[in-house]
Coordinates of C-alpha atoms and ligand atoms in Angstrom, one line a residue:
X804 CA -0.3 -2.9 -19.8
X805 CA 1.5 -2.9 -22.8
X806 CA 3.2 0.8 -22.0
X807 CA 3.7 -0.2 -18.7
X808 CA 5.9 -3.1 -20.0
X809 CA 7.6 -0.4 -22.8
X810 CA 8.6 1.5 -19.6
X811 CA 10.2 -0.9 -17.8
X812 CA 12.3 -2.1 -21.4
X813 CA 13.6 1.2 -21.5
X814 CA 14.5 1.3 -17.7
X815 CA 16.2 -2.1 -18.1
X816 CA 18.3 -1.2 -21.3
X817 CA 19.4 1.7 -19.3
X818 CA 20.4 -0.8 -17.5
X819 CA 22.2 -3.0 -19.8
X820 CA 20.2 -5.9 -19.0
X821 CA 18.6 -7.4 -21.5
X822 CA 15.7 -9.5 -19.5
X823 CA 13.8 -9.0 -16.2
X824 CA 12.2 -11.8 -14.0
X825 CA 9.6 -10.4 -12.4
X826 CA 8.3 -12.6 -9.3
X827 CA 6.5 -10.4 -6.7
X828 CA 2.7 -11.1 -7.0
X829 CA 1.9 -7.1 -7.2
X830 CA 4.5 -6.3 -9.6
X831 CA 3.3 -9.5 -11.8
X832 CA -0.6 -7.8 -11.9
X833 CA 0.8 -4.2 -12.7
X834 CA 2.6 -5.5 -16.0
X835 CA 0.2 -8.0 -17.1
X836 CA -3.5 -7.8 -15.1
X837 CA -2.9 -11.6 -13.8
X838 CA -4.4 -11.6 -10.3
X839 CA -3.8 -15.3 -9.6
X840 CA -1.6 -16.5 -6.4
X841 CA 1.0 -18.2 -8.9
X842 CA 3.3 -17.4 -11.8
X843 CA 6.0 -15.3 -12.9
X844 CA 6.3 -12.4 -15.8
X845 CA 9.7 -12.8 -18.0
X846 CA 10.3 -9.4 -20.3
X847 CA 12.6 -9.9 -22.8
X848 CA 13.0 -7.4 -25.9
X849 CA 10.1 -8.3 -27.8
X850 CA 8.6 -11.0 -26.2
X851 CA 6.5 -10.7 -22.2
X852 CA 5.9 -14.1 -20.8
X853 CA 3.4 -15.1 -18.1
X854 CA 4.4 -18.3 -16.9
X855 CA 1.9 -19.8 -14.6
X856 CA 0.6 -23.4 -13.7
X857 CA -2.6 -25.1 -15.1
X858 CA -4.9 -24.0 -12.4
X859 CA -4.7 -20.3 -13.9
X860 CA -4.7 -21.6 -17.6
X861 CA -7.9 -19.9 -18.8
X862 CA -7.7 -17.1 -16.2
X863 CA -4.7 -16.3 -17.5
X864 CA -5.5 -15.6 -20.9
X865 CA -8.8 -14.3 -19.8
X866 CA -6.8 -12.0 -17.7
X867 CA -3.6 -11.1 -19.1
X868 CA -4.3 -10.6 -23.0
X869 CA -1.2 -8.3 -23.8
X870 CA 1.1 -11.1 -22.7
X871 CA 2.2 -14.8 -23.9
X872 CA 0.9 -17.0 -21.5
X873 CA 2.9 -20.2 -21.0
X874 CA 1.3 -23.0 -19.1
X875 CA 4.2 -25.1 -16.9
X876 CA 4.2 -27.4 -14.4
X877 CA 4.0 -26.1 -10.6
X878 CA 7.3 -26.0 -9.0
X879 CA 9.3 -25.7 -13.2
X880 CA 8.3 -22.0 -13.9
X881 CA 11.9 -21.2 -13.4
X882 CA 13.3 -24.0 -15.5
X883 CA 10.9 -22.7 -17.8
X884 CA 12.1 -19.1 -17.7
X885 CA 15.5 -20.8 -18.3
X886 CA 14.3 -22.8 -21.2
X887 CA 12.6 -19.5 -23.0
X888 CA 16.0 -17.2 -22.0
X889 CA 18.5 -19.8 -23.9
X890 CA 15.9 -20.0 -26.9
X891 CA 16.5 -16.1 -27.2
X892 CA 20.0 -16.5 -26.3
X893 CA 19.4 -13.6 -23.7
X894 CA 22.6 -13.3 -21.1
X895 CA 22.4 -10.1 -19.1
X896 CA 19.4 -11.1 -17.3
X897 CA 17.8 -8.8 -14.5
X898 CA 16.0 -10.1 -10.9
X899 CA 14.0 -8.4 -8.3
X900 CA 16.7 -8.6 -5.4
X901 CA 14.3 -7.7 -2.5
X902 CA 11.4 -10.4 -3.5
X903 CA 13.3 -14.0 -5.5
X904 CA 14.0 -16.4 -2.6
X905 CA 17.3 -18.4 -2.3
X906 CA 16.0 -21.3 -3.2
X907 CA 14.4 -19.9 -6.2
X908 CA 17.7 -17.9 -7.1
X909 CA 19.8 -21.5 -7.0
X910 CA 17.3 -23.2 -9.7
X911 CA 17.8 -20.4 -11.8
X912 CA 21.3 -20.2 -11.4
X913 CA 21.5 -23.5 -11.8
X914 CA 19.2 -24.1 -14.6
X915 CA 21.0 -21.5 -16.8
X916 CA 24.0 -20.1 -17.4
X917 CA 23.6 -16.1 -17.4
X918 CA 24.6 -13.1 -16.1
X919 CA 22.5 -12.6 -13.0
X920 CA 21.6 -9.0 -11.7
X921 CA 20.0 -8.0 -8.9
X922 CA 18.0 -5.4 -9.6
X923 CA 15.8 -2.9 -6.9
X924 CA 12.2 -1.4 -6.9
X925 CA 12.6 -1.3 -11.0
X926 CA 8.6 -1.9 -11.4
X927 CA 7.7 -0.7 -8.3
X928 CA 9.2 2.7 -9.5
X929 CA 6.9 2.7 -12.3
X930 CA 3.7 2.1 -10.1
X931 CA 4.8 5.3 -8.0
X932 CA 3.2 7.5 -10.6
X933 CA -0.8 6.6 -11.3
X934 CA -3.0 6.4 -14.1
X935 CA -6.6 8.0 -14.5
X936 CA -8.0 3.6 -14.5
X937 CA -5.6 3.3 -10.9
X938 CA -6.5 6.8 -9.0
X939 CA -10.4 6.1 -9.7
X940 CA -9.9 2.6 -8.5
X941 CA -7.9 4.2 -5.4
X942 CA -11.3 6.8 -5.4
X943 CA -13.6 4.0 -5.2
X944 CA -11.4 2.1 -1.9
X945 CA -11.2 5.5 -0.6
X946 CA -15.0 6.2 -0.8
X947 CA -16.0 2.4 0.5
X948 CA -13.6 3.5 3.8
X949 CA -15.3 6.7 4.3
X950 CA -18.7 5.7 4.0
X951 CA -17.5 2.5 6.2
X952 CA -16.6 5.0 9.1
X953 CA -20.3 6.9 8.9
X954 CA -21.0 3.5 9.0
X955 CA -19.2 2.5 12.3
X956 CA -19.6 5.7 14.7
X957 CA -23.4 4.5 15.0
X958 CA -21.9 1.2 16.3
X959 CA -19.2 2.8 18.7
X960 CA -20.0 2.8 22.3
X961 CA -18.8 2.0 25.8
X962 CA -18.8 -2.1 26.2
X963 CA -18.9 -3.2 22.8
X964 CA -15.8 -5.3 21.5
X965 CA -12.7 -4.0 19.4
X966 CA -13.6 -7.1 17.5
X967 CA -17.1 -6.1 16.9
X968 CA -16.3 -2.8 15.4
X969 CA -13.3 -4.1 13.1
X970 CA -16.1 -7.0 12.1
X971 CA -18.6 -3.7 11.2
X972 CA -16.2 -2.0 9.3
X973 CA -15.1 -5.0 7.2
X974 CA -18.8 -6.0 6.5
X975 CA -19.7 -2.2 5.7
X976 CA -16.9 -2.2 3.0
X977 CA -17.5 -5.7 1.8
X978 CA -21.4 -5.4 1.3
X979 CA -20.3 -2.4 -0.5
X980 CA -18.4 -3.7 -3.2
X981 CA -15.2 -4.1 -1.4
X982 CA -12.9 -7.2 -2.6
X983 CA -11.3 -7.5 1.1
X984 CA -9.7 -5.5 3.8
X985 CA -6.5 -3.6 2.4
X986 CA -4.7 -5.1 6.1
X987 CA -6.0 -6.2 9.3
X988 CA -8.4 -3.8 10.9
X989 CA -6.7 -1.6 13.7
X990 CA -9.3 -0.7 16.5
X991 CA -7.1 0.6 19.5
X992 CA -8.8 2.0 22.8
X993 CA -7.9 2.9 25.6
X994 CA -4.8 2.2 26.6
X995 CA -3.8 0.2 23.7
X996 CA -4.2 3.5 21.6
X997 CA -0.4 3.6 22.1
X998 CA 0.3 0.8 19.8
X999 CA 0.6 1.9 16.3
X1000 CA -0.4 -1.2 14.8
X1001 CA -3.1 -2.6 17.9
X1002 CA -5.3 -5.2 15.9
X1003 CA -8.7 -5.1 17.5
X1004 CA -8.4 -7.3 20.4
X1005 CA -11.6 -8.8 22.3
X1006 CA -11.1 -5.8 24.9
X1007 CA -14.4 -3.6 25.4
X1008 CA -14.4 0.0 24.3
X1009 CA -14.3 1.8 28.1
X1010 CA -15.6 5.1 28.5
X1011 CA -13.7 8.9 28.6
X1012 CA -11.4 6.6 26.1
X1013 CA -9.8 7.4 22.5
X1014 CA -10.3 5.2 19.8
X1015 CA -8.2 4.6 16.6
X1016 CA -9.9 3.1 13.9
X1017 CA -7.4 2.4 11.3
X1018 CA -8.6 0.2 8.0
X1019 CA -8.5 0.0 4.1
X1020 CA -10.7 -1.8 1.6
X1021 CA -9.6 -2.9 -1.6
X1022 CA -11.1 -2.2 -4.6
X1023 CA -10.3 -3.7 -8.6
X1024 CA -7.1 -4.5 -6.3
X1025 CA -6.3 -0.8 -4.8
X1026 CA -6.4 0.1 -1.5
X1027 CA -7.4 2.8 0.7
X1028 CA -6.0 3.4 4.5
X1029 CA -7.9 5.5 6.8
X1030 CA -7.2 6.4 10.4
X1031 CA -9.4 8.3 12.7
X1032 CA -9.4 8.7 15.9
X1033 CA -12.7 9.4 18.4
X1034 CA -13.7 9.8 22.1
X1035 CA -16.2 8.1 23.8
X1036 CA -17.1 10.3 26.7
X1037 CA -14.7 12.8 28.2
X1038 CA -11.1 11.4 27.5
X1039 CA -8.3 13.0 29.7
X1040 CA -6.8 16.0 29.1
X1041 CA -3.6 15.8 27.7
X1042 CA -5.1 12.7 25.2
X1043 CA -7.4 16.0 24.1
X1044 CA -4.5 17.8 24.0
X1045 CA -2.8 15.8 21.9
X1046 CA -5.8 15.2 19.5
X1047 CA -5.4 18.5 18.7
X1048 CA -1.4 18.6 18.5
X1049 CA -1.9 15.8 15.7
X1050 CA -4.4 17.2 14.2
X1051 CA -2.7 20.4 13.1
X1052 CA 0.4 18.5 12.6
X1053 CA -1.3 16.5 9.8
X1054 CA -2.8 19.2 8.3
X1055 CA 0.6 21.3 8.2
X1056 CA 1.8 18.5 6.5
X1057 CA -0.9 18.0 4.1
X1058 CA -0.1 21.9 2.6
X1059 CA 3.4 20.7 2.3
X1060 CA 1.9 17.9 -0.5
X1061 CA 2.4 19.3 -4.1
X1062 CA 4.6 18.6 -7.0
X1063 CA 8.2 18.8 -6.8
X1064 CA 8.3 18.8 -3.1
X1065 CA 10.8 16.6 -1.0
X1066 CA 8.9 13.7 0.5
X1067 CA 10.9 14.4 3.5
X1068 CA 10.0 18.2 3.6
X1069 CA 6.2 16.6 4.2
X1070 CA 7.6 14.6 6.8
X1071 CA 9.4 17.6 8.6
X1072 CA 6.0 19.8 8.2
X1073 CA 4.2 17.3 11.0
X1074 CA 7.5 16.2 12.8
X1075 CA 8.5 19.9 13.4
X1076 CA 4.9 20.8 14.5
X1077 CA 4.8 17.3 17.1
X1078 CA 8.5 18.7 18.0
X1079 CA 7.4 21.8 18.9
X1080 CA 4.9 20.5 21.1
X1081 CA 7.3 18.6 23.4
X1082 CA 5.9 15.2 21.9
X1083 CA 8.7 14.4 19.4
X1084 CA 10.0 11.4 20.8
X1085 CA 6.5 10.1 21.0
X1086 CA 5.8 10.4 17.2
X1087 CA 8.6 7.2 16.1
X1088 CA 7.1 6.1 12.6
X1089 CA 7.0 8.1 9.3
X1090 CA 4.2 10.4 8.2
X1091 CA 3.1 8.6 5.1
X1092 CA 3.5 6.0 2.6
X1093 CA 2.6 5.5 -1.2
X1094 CA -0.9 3.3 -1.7
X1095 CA -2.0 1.3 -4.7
X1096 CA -1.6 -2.3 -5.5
X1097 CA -0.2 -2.8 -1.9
X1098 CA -0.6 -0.8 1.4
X1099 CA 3.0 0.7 1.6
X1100 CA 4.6 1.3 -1.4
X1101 CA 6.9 4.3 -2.7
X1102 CA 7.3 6.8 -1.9
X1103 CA 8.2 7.1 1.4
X1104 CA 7.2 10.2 3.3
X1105 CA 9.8 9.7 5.7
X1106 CA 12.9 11.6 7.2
X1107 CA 15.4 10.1 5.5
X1108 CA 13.4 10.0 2.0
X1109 CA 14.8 11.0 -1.1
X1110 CA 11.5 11.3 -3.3
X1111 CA 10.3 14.3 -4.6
X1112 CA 6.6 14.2 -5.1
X1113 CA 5.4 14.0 -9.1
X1114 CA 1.4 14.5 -10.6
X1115 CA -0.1 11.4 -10.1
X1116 CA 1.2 9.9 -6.8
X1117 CA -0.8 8.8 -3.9
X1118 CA 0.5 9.2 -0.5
X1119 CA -1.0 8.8 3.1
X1120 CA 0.0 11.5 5.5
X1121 CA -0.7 10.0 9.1
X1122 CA 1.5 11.6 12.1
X1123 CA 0.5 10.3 15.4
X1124 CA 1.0 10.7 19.3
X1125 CA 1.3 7.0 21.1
X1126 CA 1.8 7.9 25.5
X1127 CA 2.0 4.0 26.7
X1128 CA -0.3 3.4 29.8
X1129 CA -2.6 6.4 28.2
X1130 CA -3.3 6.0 25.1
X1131 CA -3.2 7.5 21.5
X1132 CA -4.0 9.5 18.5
X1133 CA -3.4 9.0 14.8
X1134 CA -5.3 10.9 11.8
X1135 CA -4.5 9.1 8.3
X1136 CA -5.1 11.0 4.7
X1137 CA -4.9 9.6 1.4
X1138 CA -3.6 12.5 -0.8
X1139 CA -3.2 12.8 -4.3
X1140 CA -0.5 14.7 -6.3
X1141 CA -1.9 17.1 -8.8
X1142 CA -0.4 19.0 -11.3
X1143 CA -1.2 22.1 -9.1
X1144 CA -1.4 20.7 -5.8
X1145 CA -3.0 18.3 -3.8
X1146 CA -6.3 16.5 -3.3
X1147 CA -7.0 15.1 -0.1
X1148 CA -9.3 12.0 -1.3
X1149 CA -10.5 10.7 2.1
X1150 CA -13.6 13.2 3.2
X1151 CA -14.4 11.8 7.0
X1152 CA -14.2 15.0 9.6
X1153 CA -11.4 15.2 11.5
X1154 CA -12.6 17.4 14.0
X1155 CA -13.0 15.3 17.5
X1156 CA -16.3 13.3 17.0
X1157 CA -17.8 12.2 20.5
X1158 CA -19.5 8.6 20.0
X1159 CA -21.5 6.6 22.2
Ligands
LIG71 N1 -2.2 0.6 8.9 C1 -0.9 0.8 8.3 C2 -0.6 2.1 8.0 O1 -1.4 3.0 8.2 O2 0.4 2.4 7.4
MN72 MN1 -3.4 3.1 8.1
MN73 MN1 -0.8 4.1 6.3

């Protein structure tokens, strides 16, 4: 933790800020290893402060052992923050624009007298780029979703519930060591295959259907996210069609993953492919995302991105097909950035599996 916070000093004096409050709960764990639901991280020159209420007292310390933890009242951390600023006389102080509230900007505003900068994605740039503890912790969520989806294709046929399979995967991954589910479980069949984001509903799987089993567990607080799509029965044609459309979309992309590559060039590789295929319009969300602490984080793998890929980032690559009324296909990676390459960390086949 300690050279995670020596990174973000040196990003900050860059800056010419002399202070960051840090408030967003994921951001808060990366620099100090505090999991709790409440508290705030003030970096200062020489000092790191975790200011947190009495609930997380021993927690805290148990927790967050690289850091000064400061024990306030619920609802004062920012007066505190104020109170610890003016004993350091610090004045060119630095916040995280995209996560303090209003409310909580006006009591520090009004509790102290600095100059207030919005900063963005300052930590969050840091956690881009993983070390060994944070990819085998990624590993370990990725290996809990795989063997979750072994897990699940035994339970996958005609008449059973959306519900009942996103309640299978969650207990798979949870018996298995899982802390929770990295986001609500998608299971999308038939018809509802066209929404991207289809929650498992209480519909019944139908037959000659796609599914799209979309999921994540987390793990010592990382996260894996998985999509796979699978038939039950003989699905139409041009769903077929498409199954196979995606599925050499997402593997074009997946040879454009390496080091020093544009983020966007790996979202052209399955775009172009989908394009060529007549399907473009139908393919209206990114290809991939950064994973770690949080589900989406940088960098984007997106058209308009302006990341290049580095060692040591981990990025979903997930192009999809969504034909409302028909259904839907969507095959999600989680890929690591070597220093040579790539490693594709999620193992399930992605050649069409027939269930039921
Ligand atoms: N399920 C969210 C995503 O794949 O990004
Ligand atoms: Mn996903
Ligand atoms: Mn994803």
């Amino acid at each position: 933790m300690k050279a995670r916070i020596e990174r973000l000093r040196a990003k900050l004096f860059e800056r010419g800020l002399e202070a960051l409050i840090v408030v967003h709960p994921p951001n808060r764990r990366y620099l100090t290893g505090f999991t709790g639901s409440a508290g705030i991280v003030l970096i200062t020159e020489n000092e790191a402060d975790l200011i947190t209420d009495f609930r997380y007292e021993t927690q805290a310390m148990e927790e967050a052992p690289e850091v000064t933890v400061d024990i306030a009242a619920a609802g004062e951390f920012f007066h505190r923050a104020a109170k610890r600023l003016g004993a350091r006389d610090v004045r060119k102080v630095g916040f995280e624009a995209a996560h303090l509230t209003w409310s909580a900007y006006q009591a520090l505003t009004e509790a102290y007298a600095a100059e207030w900068t919005p900063t963005e994605g300052l930590v969050e740039a840091l956690r881009m780029i993983k070390d060994a503890e944070e990819i085998a912790r990624i590993r370990a969520a990725v290996d809990l979703a795989d063997r979750a989806f072994t897990h699940v294709i035994n339970a996958v046929k005609a008449g059973v519930r959306e519900r009942d399979l996103s309640l299978e995967l969650e207990w798979f991954m949870r018996r298995n060591g899982a802390e929770g589910i990295a986001f609500p479980t998608i299971v999308a069949s038939g018809a509802r295959g066209s929404l991207p984001h289809g929650v498992a509903s209480d519909q019944p799987i139908g037959r000659d259907t796609l599914i799209t089993l979309d999921y994540g567990a987390v793990r010592d607080g990382y996260v894996s996210d998985i999509t796979r799509t699978i038939a039950v029965g003989e699905p139409p044609k041009e769903l077929l069609a498409i199954y196979e459309i995606v599925r050499r979309a997402q593997e074009a992309a997946l040879r454009a993953v390496r080091p020093g590559a544009s983020a966007k060039d790996v979202d052209r590789a399955a775009r172009a492919y989908i394009e060529e295929h007549g399907y473009g319009p139908r393919f209206g969300h990114s290809t991939g995302h950064g994973i770690g602490l949080e589900v989406h984080e940088g960098p984007a793998v997106s058209a308009k991105s302006e990341a290049v890929l580095e060692p040591g980032m981990v990025i979903t690559v997930e192009p999809g097909i969504y034909l409302p009324g028909l259904g839907g296909v969507r095959i999600e990676d989680d890929v690591l950035v070597t220093e040579t390459g790539a490693e594709v960390l999620t193992t399930s086949p992605k050649t069409l599996i027939v269930a039921g």
